[in-house]
């Protein structure tokens, strides 16, 4: 009950808190073992050109099949991986593995040869000295041209300017890698960042897409972000398209690219080439 005294609340909540802490520690131990054993896999969700249905690339999404817990959602273990620092080796595995999949797809891919692979990168990885070397090395080891790699990060990278984020992003840009701002609109969204930091792609957060038909505000924000991307010459991806109505509005508003369950759900890496529509020319 909300009106309980402080004392009463402690009695009720302390065991629950203790249990939660113990579960967290157990999960972290499992995570550490899984990182060492390489017990993860990547699924890929296509990024689709809305006007044509053509796939321009795919985003790698980390999957942890846990022996007893089943498939643990990334949002349940990525924060833990960030806090513990495990996201650094794990993120490097994601990067290298995503590029290997891209290489394996090449002979079977009916799509364009510039088919991109997008990898989510956490702030913790960017702040790690040597991140640019890791990316350089992973590209060299795979033989994938840098233009094919997109690194997705959230606006939180912009908060920590002292960590040398700007220099790291510039070095990545100099390699030829592209930078996408993930979940755009949910973070700080100080628009001055877009001028100062080398960003190539905006990914409009799916919460705006979910509200496209319901609220005038979400439609106004979407329209504004589409205009912003055009003015700043950035590519734009609408996230989380789930219905035909949403797809139709986004097409009408001139949004070029999209992702979502309506278009394609994330799929195992080996099945991607078989699902990829062949390009007309
Ligand atoms: P994200 O990068 O924004 O990825 C998109 C998420 O939205 C994915 O969830 C995807 O399955 C889901 N999604 C795609 N289309 C739809 C849709 O139409 N409707 C709905 N409701 N959801 C859709 P997932 O795979 O659970 O990943 C969640 C988040 O975990 C990602 O969000 C990303 O922030 C993080 N993540 C995933 N893989 C990695 C990774 O390798 N490294 C890092 N650092 N983070 C990762
Ligand atoms: Mg992403
Ligand atoms: Mg996203
Ligand atoms: Mg998201």
Tab-separated table of C-alpha atoms and ligand atoms in Angstrom:
chain	number	residue	atom	x	y	z
A	1	UNK	CA	0.000	0.000	0.000
A	2	UNK	CA	1.286	3.437	-0.907
A	3	UNK	CA	0.238	4.843	2.461
A	4	UNK	CA	2.297	2.429	4.530
A	5	UNK	CA	4.846	3.900	6.884
A	6	UNK	CA	8.492	3.856	5.890
A	7	UNK	CA	9.082	1.022	8.319
A	8	UNK	CA	6.343	-1.122	6.818
A	9	UNK	CA	7.611	-0.558	3.328
A	10	UNK	CA	11.072	-1.763	4.277
A	11	UNK	CA	9.649	-5.002	5.576
A	12	UNK	CA	7.761	-5.520	2.360
A	13	UNK	CA	10.445	-4.530	-0.101
A	14	UNK	CA	13.748	-5.570	1.436
A	15	UNK	CA	13.517	-9.281	0.546
A	16	UNK	CA	12.400	-8.365	-2.947
A	17	UNK	CA	15.362	-6.033	-3.372
A	18	UNK	CA	17.728	-8.665	-2.048
A	19	UNK	CA	16.307	-11.193	-4.475
A	20	UNK	CA	16.669	-8.762	-7.355
A	21	UNK	CA	20.293	-8.045	-6.436
A	22	UNK	CA	21.085	-11.764	-6.183
A	23	UNK	CA	19.435	-12.390	-9.562
A	24	UNK	CA	21.468	-9.599	-11.089
A	25	UNK	CA	24.699	-11.067	-9.790
A	26	UNK	CA	23.742	-14.513	-11.089
A	27	UNK	CA	22.875	-13.088	-14.495
A	28	UNK	CA	26.163	-11.205	-14.618
A	29	UNK	CA	28.062	-14.432	-13.894
A	30	UNK	CA	26.154	-16.203	-16.660
A	31	UNK	CA	26.879	-13.293	-18.972
A	32	UNK	CA	30.600	-13.428	-18.256
A	33	UNK	CA	30.646	-17.173	-18.966
A	34	UNK	CA	28.615	-16.674	-22.148
A	35	UNK	CA	31.012	-13.990	-23.401
A	36	UNK	CA	33.938	-16.350	-22.792
A	37	UNK	CA	32.142	-19.241	-24.484
A	38	UNK	CA	30.837	-17.102	-27.360
A	39	UNK	CA	27.324	-18.323	-26.603
A	40	UNK	CA	25.539	-15.614	-28.608
A	41	UNK	CA	24.163	-15.266	-32.080
A	42	UNK	CA	23.120	-12.397	-34.310
A	43	UNK	CA	19.764	-11.991	-35.993
A	44	UNK	CA	19.392	-9.409	-38.741
A	45	UNK	CA	16.511	-7.064	-39.513
A	46	UNK	CA	16.444	-5.595	-43.026
A	47	UNK	CA	16.379	-1.855	-43.665
A	48	UNK	CA	13.961	-1.273	-46.507
A	49	UNK	CA	13.549	1.453	-49.114
A	50	UNK	CA	9.902	2.379	-48.604
A	51	UNK	CA	9.178	3.400	-52.188
A	52	UNK	CA	10.489	0.187	-53.784
A	53	UNK	CA	10.632	-2.489	-51.088
A	54	UNK	CA	14.307	-2.961	-51.884
A	55	UNK	CA	16.606	-3.834	-48.997
A	56	UNK	CA	19.499	-1.425	-48.555
A	57	UNK	CA	21.012	-3.261	-45.605
A	58	UNK	CA	20.344	-5.069	-42.368
A	59	UNK	CA	20.859	-4.365	-38.668
A	60	UNK	CA	22.595	-6.927	-36.461
A	61	UNK	CA	20.612	-7.662	-33.281
A	62	UNK	CA	22.277	-9.599	-30.514
A	63	UNK	CA	20.607	-12.773	-29.220
A	64	UNK	CA	21.512	-14.675	-26.065
A	65	UNK	CA	19.985	-18.159	-25.942
A	66	UNK	CA	20.345	-18.902	-22.225
A	67	UNK	CA	20.392	-22.597	-21.161
A	68	UNK	CA	17.648	-22.144	-18.538
A	69	UNK	CA	16.139	-18.684	-19.031
A	70	UNK	CA	15.432	-19.083	-22.744
A	71	UNK	CA	16.182	-16.216	-25.097
A	72	UNK	CA	17.181	-13.242	-22.931
A	73	UNK	CA	16.120	-9.933	-24.572
A	74	UNK	CA	19.028	-7.530	-25.243
A	75	UNK	CA	17.448	-4.840	-23.108
A	76	UNK	CA	17.678	-7.260	-20.142
A	77	UNK	CA	21.415	-7.881	-20.504
A	78	UNK	CA	22.976	-5.000	-22.479
A	79	UNK	CA	22.746	-2.590	-19.504
A	80	UNK	CA	24.396	-5.255	-17.342
A	81	UNK	CA	27.078	-5.766	-19.986
A	82	UNK	CA	27.655	-2.005	-20.017
A	83	UNK	CA	27.944	-1.688	-16.235
A	84	UNK	CA	30.326	-4.637	-15.961
A	85	UNK	CA	32.449	-3.659	-18.959
A	86	UNK	CA	31.586	-6.971	-20.648
A	87	UNK	CA	30.052	-4.996	-23.492
A	88	UNK	CA	33.576	-4.235	-24.719
A	89	UNK	CA	34.556	-7.825	-25.660
A	90	UNK	CA	30.945	-8.652	-26.499
A	91	UNK	CA	30.651	-5.625	-28.796
A	92	UNK	CA	33.851	-6.575	-30.571
A	93	UNK	CA	32.437	-10.068	-31.142
A	94	UNK	CA	29.249	-8.503	-32.575
A	95	UNK	CA	31.229	-6.296	-34.940
A	96	UNK	CA	33.494	-9.081	-36.216
A	97	UNK	CA	30.648	-11.581	-36.516
A	98	UNK	CA	28.337	-9.151	-38.325
A	99	UNK	CA	31.063	-8.448	-40.880
A	100	UNK	CA	31.698	-12.188	-41.318
A	101	UNK	CA	28.005	-12.715	-42.045
A	102	UNK	CA	28.135	-9.913	-44.586
A	103	UNK	CA	31.038	-11.688	-46.321
A	104	UNK	CA	29.166	-15.001	-46.272
A	105	UNK	CA	26.068	-13.397	-47.821
A	106	UNK	CA	27.915	-11.779	-50.705
A	107	UNK	CA	27.742	-14.608	-53.264
A	108	UNK	CA	24.091	-15.318	-52.383
A	109	UNK	CA	22.877	-11.762	-52.137
A	110	UNK	CA	20.599	-10.666	-54.965
A	111	UNK	CA	20.538	-7.172	-53.516
A	112	UNK	CA	22.939	-4.420	-54.345
A	113	UNK	CA	26.594	-5.033	-53.704
A	114	UNK	CA	26.641	-2.000	-51.419
A	115	UNK	CA	24.233	-3.792	-49.045
A	116	UNK	CA	25.020	-2.314	-45.626
A	117	UNK	CA	25.438	-3.969	-42.286
A	118	UNK	CA	24.492	-1.936	-39.195
A	119	UNK	CA	25.941	-2.697	-35.784
A	120	UNK	CA	24.768	-1.235	-32.464
A	121	UNK	CA	27.570	0.248	-30.433
A	122	UNK	CA	27.294	1.288	-26.800
A	123	UNK	CA	28.828	4.465	-25.383
A	124	UNK	CA	31.017	2.317	-23.197
A	125	UNK	CA	32.679	0.823	-26.288
A	126	UNK	CA	33.278	4.225	-27.870
A	127	UNK	CA	34.936	5.483	-24.705
A	128	UNK	CA	37.324	2.527	-24.670
A	129	UNK	CA	40.772	3.526	-25.973
A	130	UNK	CA	41.534	1.613	-29.123
A	131	UNK	CA	37.941	1.389	-30.380
A	132	UNK	CA	38.924	2.876	-33.736
A	133	UNK	CA	41.695	0.276	-34.025
A	134	UNK	CA	39.196	-2.488	-33.280
A	135	UNK	CA	36.939	-1.258	-36.097
A	136	UNK	CA	39.878	-0.816	-38.484
A	137	UNK	CA	41.094	-4.314	-37.709
A	138	UNK	CA	37.660	-5.932	-38.009
A	139	UNK	CA	37.183	-4.312	-41.427
A	140	UNK	CA	40.619	-5.401	-42.604
A	141	UNK	CA	40.127	-8.957	-41.326
A	142	UNK	CA	36.796	-9.282	-43.155
A	143	UNK	CA	37.748	-7.445	-46.315
A	144	UNK	CA	34.414	-5.600	-46.198
A	145	UNK	CA	34.709	-2.029	-47.540
A	146	UNK	CA	34.210	0.572	-44.759
A	147	UNK	CA	31.311	2.202	-46.661
A	148	UNK	CA	29.259	-0.928	-46.024
A	149	UNK	CA	29.501	-0.613	-42.225
A	150	UNK	CA	27.089	1.560	-40.239
A	151	UNK	CA	27.654	2.059	-36.512
A	152	UNK	CA	24.433	2.813	-34.630
A	153	UNK	CA	24.662	4.728	-31.384
A	154	UNK	CA	22.245	6.677	-29.231
A	155	UNK	CA	22.337	10.380	-28.500
A	156	UNK	CA	23.881	9.606	-25.116
A	157	UNK	CA	27.295	9.539	-26.845
A	158	UNK	CA	27.071	13.295	-27.165
A	159	UNK	CA	26.826	13.957	-23.448
A	160	UNK	CA	30.307	12.805	-22.692
A	161	UNK	CA	32.364	15.139	-24.826
A	162	UNK	CA	35.357	14.943	-22.533
A	163	UNK	CA	35.779	11.265	-23.333
A	164	UNK	CA	36.954	12.408	-26.742
A	165	UNK	CA	33.807	11.235	-28.471
A	166	UNK	CA	34.104	13.843	-31.163
A	167	UNK	CA	37.630	12.721	-32.062
A	168	UNK	CA	36.552	9.075	-32.139
A	169	UNK	CA	33.561	9.799	-34.365
A	170	UNK	CA	35.735	11.837	-36.722
A	171	UNK	CA	38.304	9.036	-36.902
A	172	UNK	CA	35.520	6.558	-37.730
A	173	UNK	CA	34.183	8.901	-40.375
A	174	UNK	CA	37.703	9.212	-41.827
A	175	UNK	CA	37.788	5.434	-42.172
A	176	UNK	CA	34.700	5.711	-44.350
A	177	UNK	CA	32.339	4.143	-41.814
A	178	UNK	CA	28.916	5.789	-41.403
A	179	UNK	CA	27.332	6.823	-38.116
A	180	UNK	CA	23.620	6.435	-37.368
A	181	UNK	CA	21.838	8.068	-34.443
A	182	UNK	CA	19.588	5.371	-33.002
A	183	UNK	CA	16.254	6.010	-31.244
A	184	UNK	CA	16.428	9.612	-32.459
A	185	UNK	CA	14.028	11.879	-30.621
A	186	UNK	CA	14.040	10.047	-27.303
A	187	UNK	CA	17.317	11.355	-25.911
A	188	UNK	CA	18.694	14.832	-25.584
A	189	UNK	CA	18.098	15.800	-29.186
A	190	UNK	CA	19.923	19.067	-28.808
A	191	UNK	CA	19.966	19.822	-32.493
A	192	UNK	CA	23.319	21.587	-32.270
A	193	UNK	CA	24.861	18.115	-31.937
A	194	UNK	CA	23.879	17.408	-35.492
A	195	UNK	CA	26.038	20.289	-36.656
A	196	UNK	CA	29.056	19.483	-34.524
A	197	UNK	CA	29.199	15.722	-34.754
A	198	UNK	CA	29.694	13.708	-37.918
A	199	UNK	CA	26.349	11.959	-38.234
A	200	UNK	CA	25.127	10.366	-41.483
A	201	UNK	CA	21.835	8.698	-40.630
A	202	UNK	CA	18.946	9.409	-38.247
A	203	UNK	CA	16.789	6.549	-37.017
A	204	UNK	CA	13.500	8.013	-35.857
A	205	UNK	CA	12.435	6.194	-32.713
A	206	UNK	CA	9.543	3.796	-33.031
A	207	UNK	CA	7.529	5.618	-30.342
A	208	UNK	CA	6.845	8.387	-32.903
A	209	UNK	CA	5.850	5.855	-35.559
A	210	UNK	CA	3.517	4.162	-33.074
A	211	UNK	CA	1.740	7.497	-32.556
A	212	UNK	CA	1.643	8.490	-36.226
A	213	UNK	CA	-2.056	7.860	-36.720
A	214	UNK	CA	-3.209	8.655	-33.227
A	215	UNK	CA	-1.626	11.933	-32.255
A	216	UNK	CA	-1.099	15.140	-34.187
A	217	UNK	CA	2.097	15.756	-32.200
A	218	UNK	CA	3.794	12.542	-33.328
A	219	UNK	CA	2.886	13.272	-36.919
A	220	UNK	CA	4.252	16.812	-36.564
A	221	UNK	CA	7.521	15.527	-35.072
A	222	UNK	CA	7.859	12.925	-37.812
A	223	UNK	CA	7.209	15.524	-40.503
A	224	UNK	CA	9.744	17.874	-38.897
A	225	UNK	CA	12.436	15.187	-38.609
A	226	UNK	CA	11.918	14.203	-42.255
A	227	UNK	CA	12.410	17.867	-43.213
A	228	UNK	CA	15.429	18.175	-40.931
A	229	UNK	CA	17.079	15.117	-42.453
A	230	UNK	CA	16.482	16.442	-45.957
A	231	UNK	CA	17.875	19.890	-45.087
A	232	UNK	CA	20.972	18.483	-43.391
A	233	UNK	CA	21.432	15.881	-46.130
A	234	UNK	CA	21.116	12.971	-43.695
A	235	UNK	CA	19.554	9.641	-44.469
A	236	UNK	CA	16.477	8.770	-42.410
A	237	UNK	CA	15.171	5.418	-41.207
A	238	UNK	CA	11.751	5.139	-39.537
A	239	UNK	CA	11.874	2.433	-36.847
A	240	UNK	CA	9.129	0.062	-35.802
A	241	UNK	CA	6.719	0.190	-38.761
A	242	UNK	CA	3.972	-2.258	-37.813
A	243	UNK	CA	0.959	-1.315	-39.959
A	244	UNK	CA	0.157	-0.483	-43.581
A	245	UNK	CA	-1.299	2.852	-42.482
A	246	UNK	CA	1.978	3.843	-40.859
A	247	UNK	CA	3.893	2.752	-43.957
A	248	UNK	CA	1.568	4.742	-46.214
A	249	UNK	CA	1.876	7.952	-44.185
A	250	UNK	CA	5.659	7.636	-44.041
A	251	UNK	CA	5.778	7.171	-47.819
A	252	UNK	CA	3.571	10.213	-48.323
A	253	UNK	CA	5.703	12.307	-45.979
A	254	UNK	CA	8.781	11.366	-48.008
A	255	UNK	CA	10.585	9.159	-45.512
A	256	UNK	CA	13.100	7.143	-47.564
A	257	UNK	CA	13.900	4.142	-45.396
A	258	UNK	CA	12.198	2.050	-42.737
A	259	UNK	CA	12.372	-0.988	-40.504
A	260	UNK	CA	9.625	-2.816	-38.728
A	261	UNK	CA	7.734	-6.035	-38.179
A	262	UNK	CA	5.388	-5.181	-41.090
A	263	UNK	CA	8.337	-5.090	-43.495
A	264	UNK	CA	10.486	-7.867	-42.005
A	265	UNK	CA	11.091	-9.251	-38.543
A	266	UNK	CA	14.657	-9.910	-37.407
A	267	UNK	CA	15.798	-13.244	-38.907
A	268	UNK	CA	18.702	-15.670	-38.527
A	269	UNK	CA	21.743	-14.639	-40.548
A	270	UNK	CA	21.728	-17.720	-42.823
A	271	UNK	CA	18.181	-17.195	-44.020
A	272	UNK	CA	18.640	-13.540	-44.969
A	273	UNK	CA	19.900	-13.953	-48.554
A	274	UNK	CA	17.018	-16.288	-49.446
A	275	UNK	CA	14.475	-13.706	-48.260
A	276	UNK	CA	16.154	-10.754	-49.927
A	277	UNK	CA	14.115	-9.535	-52.907
A	278	UNK	CA	16.179	-9.411	-56.084
A	279	UNK	CA	16.757	-5.917	-57.374
A	280	UNK	CA	15.107	-5.166	-60.699
A	281	UNK	CA	18.197	-3.974	-62.495
B	1	LIG	P1	17.499	-0.875	-31.495
B	1	LIG	O1	18.903	-0.776	-31.960
B	1	LIG	O2	16.676	0.355	-31.593
B	1	LIG	O3	16.873	-2.080	-32.336
B	1	LIG	C1	15.526	-2.142	-32.714
B	1	LIG	C2	14.716	-3.011	-31.787
B	1	LIG	O4	13.341	-2.886	-32.124
B	1	LIG	C3	15.022	-4.506	-31.879
B	1	LIG	O5	14.777	-5.065	-30.608
B	1	LIG	C4	13.986	-4.980	-32.888
B	1	LIG	O6	13.697	-6.363	-32.796
B	1	LIG	C5	12.813	-4.146	-32.464
B	1	LIG	N1	11.845	-3.939	-33.544
B	1	LIG	C6	12.059	-3.932	-34.879
B	1	LIG	N2	10.914	-3.691	-35.559
B	1	LIG	C7	9.942	-3.544	-34.629
B	1	LIG	C8	8.527	-3.287	-34.716
B	1	LIG	O7	7.928	-3.143	-35.774
B	1	LIG	N3	7.856	-3.214	-33.533
B	1	LIG	C9	8.481	-3.375	-32.330
B	1	LIG	N4	7.731	-3.298	-31.234
B	1	LIG	N5	9.812	-3.609	-32.214
B	1	LIG	C10	10.534	-3.696	-33.356
B	1	LIG	P2	15.799	-5.999	-29.862
B	1	LIG	O8	16.481	-6.934	-30.827
B	1	LIG	O9	15.094	-6.578	-28.687
B	1	LIG	O10	16.920	-4.980	-29.378
B	1	LIG	C11	16.631	-3.993	-28.446
B	1	LIG	C12	17.786	-3.034	-28.278
B	1	LIG	O11	18.931	-3.711	-27.728
B	1	LIG	C13	18.286	-2.433	-29.565
B	1	LIG	O12	17.441	-1.380	-29.964
B	1	LIG	C14	19.666	-1.974	-29.148
B	1	LIG	O13	19.586	-0.765	-28.446
B	1	LIG	C15	20.069	-3.066	-28.177
B	1	LIG	N6	20.946	-4.011	-28.898
B	1	LIG	C16	20.624	-5.065	-29.687
B	1	LIG	N7	21.729	-5.674	-30.162
B	1	LIG	C17	22.782	-4.968	-29.663
B	1	LIG	C18	24.221	-5.089	-29.793
B	1	LIG	O14	24.765	-5.941	-30.514
B	1	LIG	N8	24.975	-4.178	-29.105
B	1	LIG	C19	24.427	-3.196	-28.345
B	1	LIG	N9	25.242	-2.334	-27.699
B	1	LIG	N10	23.099	-3.041	-28.216
B	1	LIG	C20	22.284	-3.914	-28.865
B	2	LIG	MG1	19.839	-0.020	-33.543
B	3	LIG	MG1	16.783	1.805	-32.873
B	4	LIG	MG1	15.155	1.375	-30.384
